[in-house]
Each structure stands twice: as C-alpha cells, then as structure tokens.
C-alpha cells in the first residue's frame, strides 16, 4: 500500500486521469453509450494513460542520467510532456464528439 501511495504522490497527473476515467465511465453509463462509443472512449483513455506513463519514464531516465542542466535533457522532457498534451487534446475532441450531442439533447 505504501508503494501505491508513493507512486500516486509522484504521479499526480495519473491520478487525475484515473478520476477522469471514472467520471467518463459514469457519464457513459448514464448516456447509454453504444459499443463503438465505448471503444473510442477507452481507446482514448488508454492513449492518454500510456502517454503519461511514457512521459514519466522518460523524465525519470533523464533525471537518473543527469542532475545538471542539459538542453537536450530539457528537450526530451518537453517532447515527452507534449505527447501527453497532444493525446489529452485528442481525447477531449473525441469526448466532445461523443458526449456533446447527448448533452445538447437534454436541453
């Protein structure tokens, strides 16, 4: 249990992704998503979480390699972080595509 706490203390963004996944699942159940919509949603969840894990791994390896400022290390970390932002933006677009029409029909 301590290792799990340490992991989520270090990887706070991953905790946010997990909470978002739970919320999306709840809304998916409420809105009765079709099979293809569930597949799209969880493909995006997998993409974002995978990007976050790879980003964390790259950051840890860079930190392990050097503690001094290195422009290449900074670029590696920035590119890894950009992959998370890109995947999260893609997931947001897919989420809007799936959920926005359902929310609009409520009003």
PDB file of N, CA and C in Angstrom, residues 2-104:
ATOM      1  N   UNK A   2       1.993   1.229   0.703  1.00  0.00           N
ATOM      2  CA  UNK A   2       2.887   2.384   0.746  1.00  0.00           C
ATOM      3  C   UNK A   2       3.456   2.707  -0.635  1.00  0.00           C
ATOM      4  N   UNK A   3       3.768   1.662  -1.406  1.00  0.00           N
ATOM      5  CA  UNK A   3       4.320   1.890  -2.741  1.00  0.00           C
ATOM      6  C   UNK A   3       3.282   2.531  -3.654  1.00  0.00           C
ATOM      7  N   UNK A   4       2.033   2.141  -3.489  1.00  0.00           N
ATOM      8  CA  UNK A   4       0.966   2.743  -4.289  1.00  0.00           C
ATOM      9  C   UNK A   4       0.825   4.218  -3.928  1.00  0.00           C
ATOM     10  N   UNK A   5       0.873   4.536  -2.643  1.00  0.00           N
ATOM     11  CA  UNK A   5       0.794   5.932  -2.209  1.00  0.00           C
ATOM     12  C   UNK A   5       1.965   6.739  -2.766  1.00  0.00           C
ATOM     13  N   UNK A   6       3.176   6.175  -2.686  1.00  0.00           N
ATOM     14  CA  UNK A   6       4.360   6.864  -3.209  1.00  0.00           C
ATOM     15  C   UNK A   6       4.223   7.093  -4.714  1.00  0.00           C
ATOM     16  N   UNK A   7       3.699   6.086  -5.403  1.00  0.00           N
ATOM     17  CA  UNK A   7       3.526   6.192  -6.858  1.00  0.00           C
ATOM     18  C   UNK A   7       2.580   7.335  -7.206  1.00  0.00           C
ATOM     19  N   UNK A   8       1.421   7.384  -6.532  1.00  0.00           N
ATOM     20  CA  UNK A   8       0.448   8.426  -6.848  1.00  0.00           C
ATOM     21  C   UNK A   8       0.879   9.802  -6.319  1.00  0.00           C
ATOM     22  N   UNK A   9       1.724   9.841  -5.288  1.00  0.00           N
ATOM     23  CA  UNK A   9       2.282  11.123  -4.855  1.00  0.00           C
ATOM     24  C   UNK A   9       3.219  11.678  -5.914  1.00  0.00           C
ATOM     25  N   UNK A  10       3.974  10.804  -6.541  1.00  0.00           N
ATOM     26  CA  UNK A  10       4.904  11.226  -7.597  1.00  0.00           C
ATOM     27  C   UNK A  10       4.168  11.486  -8.906  1.00  0.00           C
ATOM     28  N   UNK A  11       3.179  10.679  -9.199  1.00  0.00           N
ATOM     29  CA  UNK A  11       2.469  10.761 -10.480  1.00  0.00           C
ATOM     30  C   UNK A  11       1.054  11.295 -10.273  1.00  0.00           C
ATOM     31  N   UNK A  12       0.952  12.539  -9.842  1.00  0.00           N
ATOM     32  CA  UNK A  12      -0.353  13.126  -9.542  1.00  0.00           C
ATOM     33  C   UNK A  12      -1.214  13.264 -10.791  1.00  0.00           C
ATOM     34  N   UNK A  13      -0.592  13.506 -11.934  1.00  0.00           N
ATOM     35  CA  UNK A  13      -1.373  13.615 -13.168  1.00  0.00           C
ATOM     36  C   UNK A  13      -2.065  12.297 -13.513  1.00  0.00           C
ATOM     37  N   UNK A  14      -1.422  11.194 -13.212  1.00  0.00           N
ATOM     38  CA  UNK A  14      -2.036   9.899 -13.476  1.00  0.00           C
ATOM     39  C   UNK A  14      -3.291   9.733 -12.628  1.00  0.00           C
ATOM     40  N   UNK A  15      -3.263  10.207 -11.412  1.00  0.00           N
ATOM     41  CA  UNK A  15      -4.444  10.155 -10.553  1.00  0.00           C
ATOM     42  C   UNK A  15      -5.581  10.971 -11.169  1.00  0.00           C
ATOM     43  N   UNK A  16      -5.249  12.119 -11.732  1.00  0.00           N
ATOM     44  CA  UNK A  16      -6.261  12.938 -12.408  1.00  0.00           C
ATOM     45  C   UNK A  16      -6.856  12.177 -13.589  1.00  0.00           C
ATOM     46  N   UNK A  17      -6.012  11.481 -14.351  1.00  0.00           N
ATOM     47  CA  UNK A  17      -6.507  10.698 -15.492  1.00  0.00           C
ATOM     48  C   UNK A  17      -7.428   9.564 -15.026  1.00  0.00           C
ATOM     49  N   UNK A  18      -7.096   8.950 -13.928  1.00  0.00           N
ATOM     50  CA  UNK A  18      -7.928   7.865 -13.403  1.00  0.00           C
ATOM     51  C   UNK A  18      -9.281   8.408 -12.939  1.00  0.00           C
ATOM     52  N   UNK A  19      -9.275   9.551 -12.274  1.00  0.00           N
ATOM     53  CA  UNK A  19     -10.534  10.176 -11.846  1.00  0.00           C
ATOM     54  C   UNK A  19     -11.370  10.551 -13.064  1.00  0.00           C
ATOM     55  N   UNK A  20     -10.725  11.098 -14.088  1.00  0.00           N
ATOM     56  CA  UNK A  20     -11.438  11.442 -15.329  1.00  0.00           C
ATOM     57  C   UNK A  20     -12.022  10.188 -15.974  1.00  0.00           C
ATOM     58  N   UNK A  21     -11.295   9.098 -15.938  1.00  0.00           N
ATOM     59  CA  UNK A  21     -11.795   7.837 -16.498  1.00  0.00           C
ATOM     60  C   UNK A  21     -13.036   7.368 -15.755  1.00  0.00           C
ATOM     61  N   UNK A  22     -13.024   7.482 -14.443  1.00  0.00           N
ATOM     62  CA  UNK A  22     -14.192   7.087 -13.649  1.00  0.00           C
ATOM     63  C   UNK A  22     -15.388   7.967 -13.999  1.00  0.00           C
ATOM     64  N   UNK A  23     -15.164   9.271 -14.118  1.00  0.00           N
ATOM     65  CA  UNK A  23     -16.251  10.188 -14.470  1.00  0.00           C
ATOM     66  C   UNK A  23     -16.806   9.895 -15.861  1.00  0.00           C
ATOM     67  N   UNK A  24     -15.925   9.675 -16.821  1.00  0.00           N
ATOM     68  CA  UNK A  24     -16.360   9.359 -18.188  1.00  0.00           C
ATOM     69  C   UNK A  24     -17.156   8.055 -18.203  1.00  0.00           C
ATOM     70  N   UNK A  25     -16.739   7.088 -17.407  1.00  0.00           N
ATOM     71  CA  UNK A  25     -17.464   5.826 -17.327  1.00  0.00           C
ATOM     72  C   UNK A  25     -18.864   6.046 -16.760  1.00  0.00           C
ATOM     73  N   UNK A  26     -18.963   6.845 -15.732  1.00  0.00           N
ATOM     74  CA  UNK A  26     -20.276   7.145 -15.142  1.00  0.00           C
ATOM     75  C   UNK A  26     -21.177   7.832 -16.170  1.00  0.00           C
ATOM     76  N   UNK A  27     -20.629   8.847 -16.860  1.00  0.00           N
ATOM     77  CA  UNK A  27     -21.430   9.535 -17.875  1.00  0.00           C
ATOM     78  C   UNK A  27     -21.776   8.600 -19.036  1.00  0.00           C
ATOM     79  N   UNK A  28     -20.880   7.694 -19.379  1.00  0.00           N
ATOM     80  CA  UNK A  28     -21.155   6.722 -20.432  1.00  0.00           C
ATOM     81  C   UNK A  28     -22.320   5.820 -20.071  1.00  0.00           C
ATOM     82  N   UNK A  29     -22.380   5.424 -18.819  1.00  0.00           N
ATOM     83  CA  UNK A  29     -23.494   4.591 -18.350  1.00  0.00           C
ATOM     84  C   UNK A  29     -24.787   5.400 -18.362  1.00  0.00           C
ATOM     85  N   UNK A  30     -24.717   6.638 -17.884  1.00  0.00           N
ATOM     86  CA  UNK A  30     -25.909   7.496 -17.851  1.00  0.00           C
ATOM     87  C   UNK A  30     -26.457   7.728 -19.258  1.00  0.00           C
ATOM     88  N   UNK A  31     -25.567   7.981 -20.219  1.00  0.00           N
ATOM     89  CA  UNK A  31     -25.987   8.294 -21.581  1.00  0.00           C
ATOM     90  C   UNK A  31     -26.131   7.064 -22.477  1.00  0.00           C
ATOM     91  N   UNK A  32     -25.958   5.869 -21.921  1.00  0.00           N
ATOM     92  CA  UNK A  32     -26.134   4.617 -22.663  1.00  0.00           C
ATOM     93  C   UNK A  32     -25.311   4.605 -23.958  1.00  0.00           C
ATOM     94  N   UNK A  33     -24.002   4.709 -23.802  1.00  0.00           N
ATOM     95  CA  UNK A  33     -23.137   4.719 -24.977  1.00  0.00           C
ATOM     96  C   UNK A  33     -23.272   3.430 -25.769  1.00  0.00           C
ATOM     97  N   UNK A  34     -23.112   3.575 -27.078  1.00  0.00           N
ATOM     98  CA  UNK A  34     -23.101   2.410 -27.967  1.00  0.00           C
ATOM     99  C   UNK A  34     -21.723   1.770 -27.892  1.00  0.00           C
ATOM    100  N   UNK A  35     -21.636   0.558 -28.404  1.00  0.00           N
ATOM    101  CA  UNK A  35     -20.380  -0.190 -28.338  1.00  0.00           C
ATOM    102  C   UNK A  35     -19.221   0.596 -28.963  1.00  0.00           C
ATOM    103  N   UNK A  36     -19.429   1.148 -30.156  1.00  0.00           N
ATOM    104  CA  UNK A  36     -18.334   1.870 -30.806  1.00  0.00           C
ATOM    105  C   UNK A  36     -17.930   3.112 -30.000  1.00  0.00           C
ATOM    106  N   UNK A  37     -18.875   3.722 -29.293  1.00  0.00           N
ATOM    107  CA  UNK A  37     -18.555   4.882 -28.463  1.00  0.00           C
ATOM    108  C   UNK A  37     -17.713   4.475 -27.261  1.00  0.00           C
ATOM    109  N   UNK A  38     -18.070   3.343 -26.639  1.00  0.00           N
ATOM    110  CA  UNK A  38     -17.249   2.826 -25.535  1.00  0.00           C
ATOM    111  C   UNK A  38     -15.838   2.525 -26.032  1.00  0.00           C
ATOM    112  N   UNK A  39     -15.734   1.927 -27.216  1.00  0.00           N
ATOM    113  CA  UNK A  39     -14.412   1.605 -27.759  1.00  0.00           C
ATOM    114  C   UNK A  39     -13.583   2.866 -27.976  1.00  0.00           C
ATOM    115  N   UNK A  40     -14.201   3.895 -28.549  1.00  0.00           N
ATOM    116  CA  UNK A  40     -13.489   5.157 -28.744  1.00  0.00           C
ATOM    117  C   UNK A  40     -13.060   5.775 -27.416  1.00  0.00           C
ATOM    118  N   UNK A  41     -13.966   5.775 -26.454  1.00  0.00           N
ATOM    119  CA  UNK A  41     -13.656   6.364 -25.145  1.00  0.00           C
ATOM    120  C   UNK A  41     -12.475   5.647 -24.498  1.00  0.00           C
ATOM    121  N   UNK A  42     -12.511   4.328 -24.476  1.00  0.00           N
ATOM    122  CA  UNK A  42     -11.439   3.608 -23.788  1.00  0.00           C
ATOM    123  C   UNK A  42     -10.151   3.536 -24.593  1.00  0.00           C
ATOM    124  N   UNK A  43     -10.247   3.684 -25.913  1.00  0.00           N
ATOM    125  CA  UNK A  43      -9.023   3.835 -26.691  1.00  0.00           C
ATOM    126  C   UNK A  43      -8.330   5.150 -26.323  1.00  0.00           C
ATOM    127  N   UNK A  44      -9.127   6.191 -26.122  1.00  0.00           N
ATOM    128  CA  UNK A  44      -8.563   7.484 -25.720  1.00  0.00           C
ATOM    129  C   UNK A  44      -8.007   7.418 -24.298  1.00  0.00           C
ATOM    130  N   UNK A  45      -8.712   6.753 -23.412  1.00  0.00           N
ATOM    131  CA  UNK A  45      -8.218   6.579 -22.035  1.00  0.00           C
ATOM    132  C   UNK A  45      -6.869   5.864 -22.065  1.00  0.00           C
ATOM    133  N   UNK A  46      -6.793   4.788 -22.839  1.00  0.00           N
ATOM    134  CA  UNK A  46      -5.538   4.032 -22.935  1.00  0.00           C
ATOM    135  C   UNK A  46      -4.428   4.892 -23.533  1.00  0.00           C
ATOM    136  N   UNK A  47      -4.761   5.683 -24.543  1.00  0.00           N
ATOM    137  CA  UNK A  47      -3.766   6.548 -25.177  1.00  0.00           C
ATOM    138  C   UNK A  47      -3.213   7.572 -24.182  1.00  0.00           C
ATOM    139  N   UNK A  48      -4.095   8.216 -23.443  1.00  0.00           N
ATOM    140  CA  UNK A  48      -3.656   9.259 -22.503  1.00  0.00           C
ATOM    141  C   UNK A  48      -2.832   8.652 -21.361  1.00  0.00           C
ATOM    142  N   UNK A  49      -3.322   7.567 -20.785  1.00  0.00           N
ATOM    143  CA  UNK A  49      -2.582   6.958 -19.672  1.00  0.00           C
ATOM    144  C   UNK A  49      -1.241   6.408 -20.146  1.00  0.00           C
ATOM    145  N   UNK A  50      -1.212   5.800 -21.327  1.00  0.00           N
ATOM    146  CA  UNK A  50       0.053   5.305 -21.872  1.00  0.00           C
ATOM    147  C   UNK A  50       1.025   6.454 -22.104  1.00  0.00           C
ATOM    148  N   UNK A  51       0.525   7.555 -22.663  1.00  0.00           N
ATOM    149  CA  UNK A  51       1.381   8.731 -22.876  1.00  0.00           C
ATOM    150  C   UNK A  51       1.933   9.252 -21.553  1.00  0.00           C
ATOM    151  N   UNK A  52       1.083   9.280 -20.536  1.00  0.00           N
ATOM    152  CA  UNK A  52       1.517   9.758 -19.220  1.00  0.00           C
ATOM    153  C   UNK A  52       2.597   8.843 -18.632  1.00  0.00           C
ATOM    154  N   UNK A  53       2.426   7.551 -18.764  1.00  0.00           N
ATOM    155  CA  UNK A  53       3.422   6.608 -18.242  1.00  0.00           C
ATOM    156  C   UNK A  53       4.756   6.719 -18.984  1.00  0.00           C
ATOM    157  N   UNK A  54       4.681   6.851 -20.308  1.00  0.00           N
ATOM    158  CA  UNK A  54       5.915   7.010 -21.086  1.00  0.00           C
ATOM    159  C   UNK A  54       6.594   8.328 -20.726  1.00  0.00           C
ATOM    160  N   UNK A  55       5.815   9.392 -20.576  1.00  0.00           N
ATOM    161  CA  UNK A  55       6.361  10.680 -20.153  1.00  0.00           C
ATOM    162  C   UNK A  55       7.085  10.541 -18.818  1.00  0.00           C
ATOM    163  N   UNK A  56       6.451   9.867 -17.867  1.00  0.00           N
ATOM    164  CA  UNK A  56       7.073   9.678 -16.548  1.00  0.00           C
ATOM    165  C   UNK A  56       8.362   8.879 -16.650  1.00  0.00           C
ATOM    166  N   UNK A  57       8.339   7.839 -17.482  1.00  0.00           N
ATOM    167  CA  UNK A  57       9.541   7.021 -17.646  1.00  0.00           C
ATOM    168  C   UNK A  57      10.681   7.836 -18.249  1.00  0.00           C
ATOM    169  N   UNK A  58      10.381   8.644 -19.252  1.00  0.00           N
ATOM    170  CA  UNK A  58      11.416   9.479 -19.870  1.00  0.00           C
ATOM    171  C   UNK A  58      11.970  10.477 -18.866  1.00  0.00           C
ATOM    172  N   UNK A  59      11.094  11.110 -18.099  1.00  0.00           N
ATOM    173  CA  UNK A  59      11.559  12.071 -17.088  1.00  0.00           C
ATOM    174  C   UNK A  59      12.454  11.405 -16.053  1.00  0.00           C
ATOM    175  N   UNK A  60      12.069  10.220 -15.609  1.00  0.00           N
ATOM    176  CA  UNK A  60      12.879   9.512 -14.615  1.00  0.00           C
ATOM    177  C   UNK A  60      14.240   9.119 -15.175  1.00  0.00           C
ATOM    178  N   UNK A  61      14.274   8.651 -16.401  1.00  0.00           N
ATOM    179  CA  UNK A  61      15.543   8.251 -17.008  1.00  0.00           C
ATOM    180  C   UNK A  61      16.449   9.464 -17.204  1.00  0.00           C
ATOM    181  N   UNK A  62      15.871  10.580 -17.661  1.00  0.00           N
ATOM    182  CA  UNK A  62      16.664  11.795 -17.830  1.00  0.00           C
ATOM    183  C   UNK A  62      17.219  12.254 -16.476  1.00  0.00           C
ATOM    184  N   UNK A  63      16.375  12.241 -15.451  1.00  0.00           N
ATOM    185  CA  UNK A  63      16.829  12.641 -14.110  1.00  0.00           C
ATOM    186  C   UNK A  63      17.899  11.694 -13.579  1.00  0.00           C
ATOM    187  N   UNK A  64      17.772  10.424 -13.905  1.00  0.00           N
ATOM    188  CA  UNK A  64      18.762   9.446 -13.478  1.00  0.00           C
ATOM    189  C   UNK A  64      20.100   9.691 -14.180  1.00  0.00           C
ATOM    190  N   UNK A  65      20.028  10.079 -15.434  1.00  0.00           N
ATOM    191  CA  UNK A  65      21.234  10.273 -16.234  1.00  0.00           C
ATOM    192  C   UNK A  65      22.000  11.525 -15.826  1.00  0.00           C
ATOM    193  N   UNK A  66      21.271  12.624 -15.582  1.00  0.00           N
ATOM    194  CA  UNK A  66      21.963  13.865 -15.263  1.00  0.00           C
ATOM    195  C   UNK A  66      21.159  14.706 -14.283  1.00  0.00           C
ATOM    196  N   UNK A  67      21.866  15.312 -13.367  1.00  0.00           N
ATOM    197  CA  UNK A  67      21.210  16.238 -12.444  1.00  0.00           C
ATOM    198  C   UNK A  67      21.545  17.681 -12.816  1.00  0.00           C
ATOM    199  N   UNK A  68      22.482  17.846 -13.744  1.00  0.00           N
ATOM    200  CA  UNK A  68      22.866  19.172 -14.221  1.00  0.00           C
ATOM    201  C   UNK A  68      21.958  19.572 -15.375  1.00  0.00           C
ATOM    202  N   UNK A  69      21.842  20.900 -15.589  1.00  0.00           N
ATOM    203  CA  UNK A  69      21.047  21.376 -16.709  1.00  0.00           C
ATOM    204  C   UNK A  69      21.703  20.944 -18.017  1.00  0.00           C
ATOM    205  N   UNK A  70      20.879  20.364 -18.864  1.00  0.00           N
ATOM    206  CA  UNK A  70      21.334  19.944 -20.184  1.00  0.00           C
ATOM    207  C   UNK A  70      20.226  20.290 -21.167  1.00  0.00           C
ATOM    208  N   UNK A  71      20.532  21.057 -22.215  1.00  0.00           N
ATOM    209  CA  UNK A  71      19.481  21.448 -23.155  1.00  0.00           C
ATOM    210  C   UNK A  71      18.793  20.254 -23.811  1.00  0.00           C
ATOM    211  N   UNK A  72      19.537  19.200 -24.086  1.00  0.00           N
ATOM    212  CA  UNK A  72      18.931  18.013 -24.696  1.00  0.00           C
ATOM    213  C   UNK A  72      18.006  17.299 -23.715  1.00  0.00           C
ATOM    214  N   UNK A  73      18.383  17.289 -22.460  1.00  0.00           N
ATOM    215  CA  UNK A  73      17.513  16.685 -21.443  1.00  0.00           C
ATOM    216  C   UNK A  73      16.214  17.470 -21.338  1.00  0.00           C
ATOM    217  N   UNK A  74      16.304  18.790 -21.410  1.00  0.00           N
ATOM    218  CA  UNK A  74      15.117  19.624 -21.353  1.00  0.00           C
ATOM    219  C   UNK A  74      14.211  19.357 -22.567  1.00  0.00           C
ATOM    220  N   UNK A  75      14.810  19.223 -23.735  1.00  0.00           N
ATOM    221  CA  UNK A  75      14.029  18.937 -24.948  1.00  0.00           C
ATOM    222  C   UNK A  75      13.348  17.577 -24.825  1.00  0.00           C
ATOM    223  N   UNK A  76      14.058  16.593 -24.327  1.00  0.00           N
ATOM    224  CA  UNK A  76      13.470  15.256 -24.165  1.00  0.00           C
ATOM    225  C   UNK A  76      12.257  15.308 -23.242  1.00  0.00           C
ATOM    226  N   UNK A  77      12.390  16.016 -22.135  1.00  0.00           N
ATOM    227  CA  UNK A  77      11.262  16.141 -21.195  1.00  0.00           C
ATOM    228  C   UNK A  77      10.111  16.927 -21.806  1.00  0.00           C
ATOM    229  N   UNK A  78      10.421  17.988 -22.539  1.00  0.00           N
ATOM    230  CA  UNK A  78       9.372  18.796 -23.165  1.00  0.00           C
ATOM    231  C   UNK A  78       8.609  18.017 -24.231  1.00  0.00           C
ATOM    232  N   UNK A  79       9.335  17.245 -25.026  1.00  0.00           N
ATOM    233  CA  UNK A  79       8.690  16.445 -26.069  1.00  0.00           C
ATOM    234  C   UNK A  79       7.806  15.366 -25.440  1.00  0.00           C
ATOM    235  N   UNK A  80       8.300  14.741 -24.382  1.00  0.00           N
ATOM    236  CA  UNK A  80       7.501  13.723 -23.691  1.00  0.00           C
ATOM    237  C   UNK A  80       6.234  14.343 -23.103  1.00  0.00           C
ATOM    238  N   UNK A  81       6.360  15.512 -22.518  1.00  0.00           N
ATOM    239  CA  UNK A  81       5.187  16.198 -21.956  1.00  0.00           C
ATOM    240  C   UNK A  81       4.226  16.619 -23.061  1.00  0.00           C
ATOM    241  N   UNK A  82       4.760  17.032 -24.189  1.00  0.00           N
ATOM    242  CA  UNK A  82       3.912  17.427 -25.315  1.00  0.00           C
ATOM    243  C   UNK A  82       3.095  16.245 -25.832  1.00  0.00           C
ATOM    244  N   UNK A  83       3.647  15.048 -25.735  1.00  0.00           N
ATOM    245  CA  UNK A  83       2.888  13.867 -26.183  1.00  0.00           C
ATOM    246  C   UNK A  83       1.661  13.651 -25.295  1.00  0.00           C
ATOM    247  N   UNK A  84       1.794  13.945 -24.016  1.00  0.00           N
ATOM    248  CA  UNK A  84       0.654  13.831 -23.101  1.00  0.00           C
ATOM    249  C   UNK A  84      -0.402  14.880 -23.446  1.00  0.00           C
ATOM    250  N   UNK A  85       0.043  16.108 -23.682  1.00  0.00           N
ATOM    251  CA  UNK A  85      -0.889  17.183 -24.023  1.00  0.00           C
ATOM    252  C   UNK A  85      -1.609  16.858 -25.331  1.00  0.00           C
ATOM    253  N   UNK A  86      -0.878  16.360 -26.314  1.00  0.00           N
ATOM    254  CA  UNK A  86      -1.477  16.008 -27.597  1.00  0.00           C
ATOM    255  C   UNK A  86      -2.504  14.897 -27.447  1.00  0.00           C
ATOM    256  N   UNK A  87      -2.174  13.873 -26.691  1.00  0.00           N
ATOM    257  CA  UNK A  87      -3.122  12.767 -26.511  1.00  0.00           C
ATOM    258  C   UNK A  87      -4.335  13.217 -25.696  1.00  0.00           C
ATOM    259  N   UNK A  88      -4.114  14.071 -24.703  1.00  0.00           N
ATOM    260  CA  UNK A  88      -5.234  14.578 -23.906  1.00  0.00           C
ATOM    261  C   UNK A  88      -6.159  15.450 -24.754  1.00  0.00           C
ATOM    262  N   UNK A  89      -5.595  16.276 -25.623  1.00  0.00           N
ATOM    263  CA  UNK A  89      -6.409  17.115 -26.513  1.00  0.00           C
ATOM    264  C   UNK A  89      -7.212  16.243 -27.480  1.00  0.00           C
ATOM    265  N   UNK A  90      -6.580  15.205 -28.005  1.00  0.00           N
ATOM    266  CA  UNK A  90      -7.281  14.270 -28.889  1.00  0.00           C
ATOM    267  C   UNK A  90      -8.423  13.592 -28.150  1.00  0.00           C
ATOM    268  N   UNK A  91      -8.172  13.179 -26.927  1.00  0.00           N
ATOM    269  CA  UNK A  91      -9.219  12.546 -26.110  1.00  0.00           C
ATOM    270  C   UNK A  91     -10.359  13.527 -25.847  1.00  0.00           C
ATOM    271  N   UNK A  92     -10.027  14.777 -25.590  1.00  0.00           N
ATOM    272  CA  UNK A  92     -11.051  15.798 -25.377  1.00  0.00           C
ATOM    273  C   UNK A  92     -11.926  15.949 -26.625  1.00  0.00           C
ATOM    274  N   UNK A  93     -11.308  15.998 -27.782  1.00  0.00           N
ATOM    275  CA  UNK A  93     -12.065  16.120 -29.040  1.00  0.00           C
ATOM    276  C   UNK A  93     -12.989  14.926 -29.243  1.00  0.00           C
ATOM    277  N   UNK A  94     -12.491  13.733 -29.005  1.00  0.00           N
ATOM    278  CA  UNK A  94     -13.319  12.532 -29.134  1.00  0.00           C
ATOM    279  C   UNK A  94     -14.442  12.559 -28.106  1.00  0.00           C
ATOM    280  N   UNK A  95     -14.127  12.974 -26.882  1.00  0.00           N
ATOM    281  CA  UNK A  95     -15.149  13.079 -25.839  1.00  0.00           C
ATOM    282  C   UNK A  95     -16.242  14.064 -26.219  1.00  0.00           C
ATOM    283  N   UNK A  96     -15.855  15.202 -26.776  1.00  0.00           N
ATOM    284  CA  UNK A  96     -16.851  16.174 -27.222  1.00  0.00           C
ATOM    285  C   UNK A  96     -17.705  15.600 -28.353  1.00  0.00           C
ATOM    286  N   UNK A  97     -17.078  14.885 -29.259  1.00  0.00           N
ATOM    287  CA  UNK A  97     -17.794  14.256 -30.377  1.00  0.00           C
ATOM    288  C   UNK A  97     -18.848  13.279 -29.862  1.00  0.00           C
ATOM    289  N   UNK A  98     -18.509  12.536 -28.833  1.00  0.00           N
ATOM    290  CA  UNK A  98     -19.422  11.516 -28.308  1.00  0.00           C
ATOM    291  C   UNK A  98     -20.458  12.119 -27.365  1.00  0.00           C
ATOM    292  N   UNK A  99     -20.016  12.965 -26.434  1.00  0.00           N
ATOM    293  CA  UNK A  99     -20.913  13.408 -25.366  1.00  0.00           C
ATOM    294  C   UNK A  99     -21.682  14.692 -25.663  1.00  0.00           C
ATOM    295  N   UNK A 100     -21.113  15.587 -26.446  1.00  0.00           N
ATOM    296  CA  UNK A 100     -21.774  16.873 -26.668  1.00  0.00           C
ATOM    297  C   UNK A 100     -23.173  16.731 -27.280  1.00  0.00           C
ATOM    298  N   UNK A 101     -23.364  15.920 -28.319  1.00  0.00           N
ATOM    299  CA  UNK A 101     -24.729  15.764 -28.841  1.00  0.00           C
ATOM    300  C   UNK A 101     -25.704  15.208 -27.804  1.00  0.00           C
ATOM    301  N   UNK A 102     -25.238  14.330 -26.954  1.00  0.00           N
ATOM    302  CA  UNK A 102     -26.093  13.748 -25.922  1.00  0.00           C
ATOM    303  C   UNK A 102     -26.455  14.786 -24.871  1.00  0.00           C
ATOM    304  N   UNK A 103     -25.516  15.653 -24.539  1.00  0.00           N
ATOM    305  CA  UNK A 103     -25.777  16.713 -23.559  1.00  0.00           C
ATOM    306  C   UNK A 103     -26.724  17.752 -24.158  1.00  0.00           C
ATOM    307  N   UNK A 104     -26.538  18.077 -25.430  1.00  0.00           N
ATOM    308  CA  UNK A 104     -27.382  19.071 -26.102  1.00  0.00           C
ATOM    309  C   UNK A 104     -28.834  18.596 -26.135  1.00  0.00           C
TER     310      UNK A 104
END
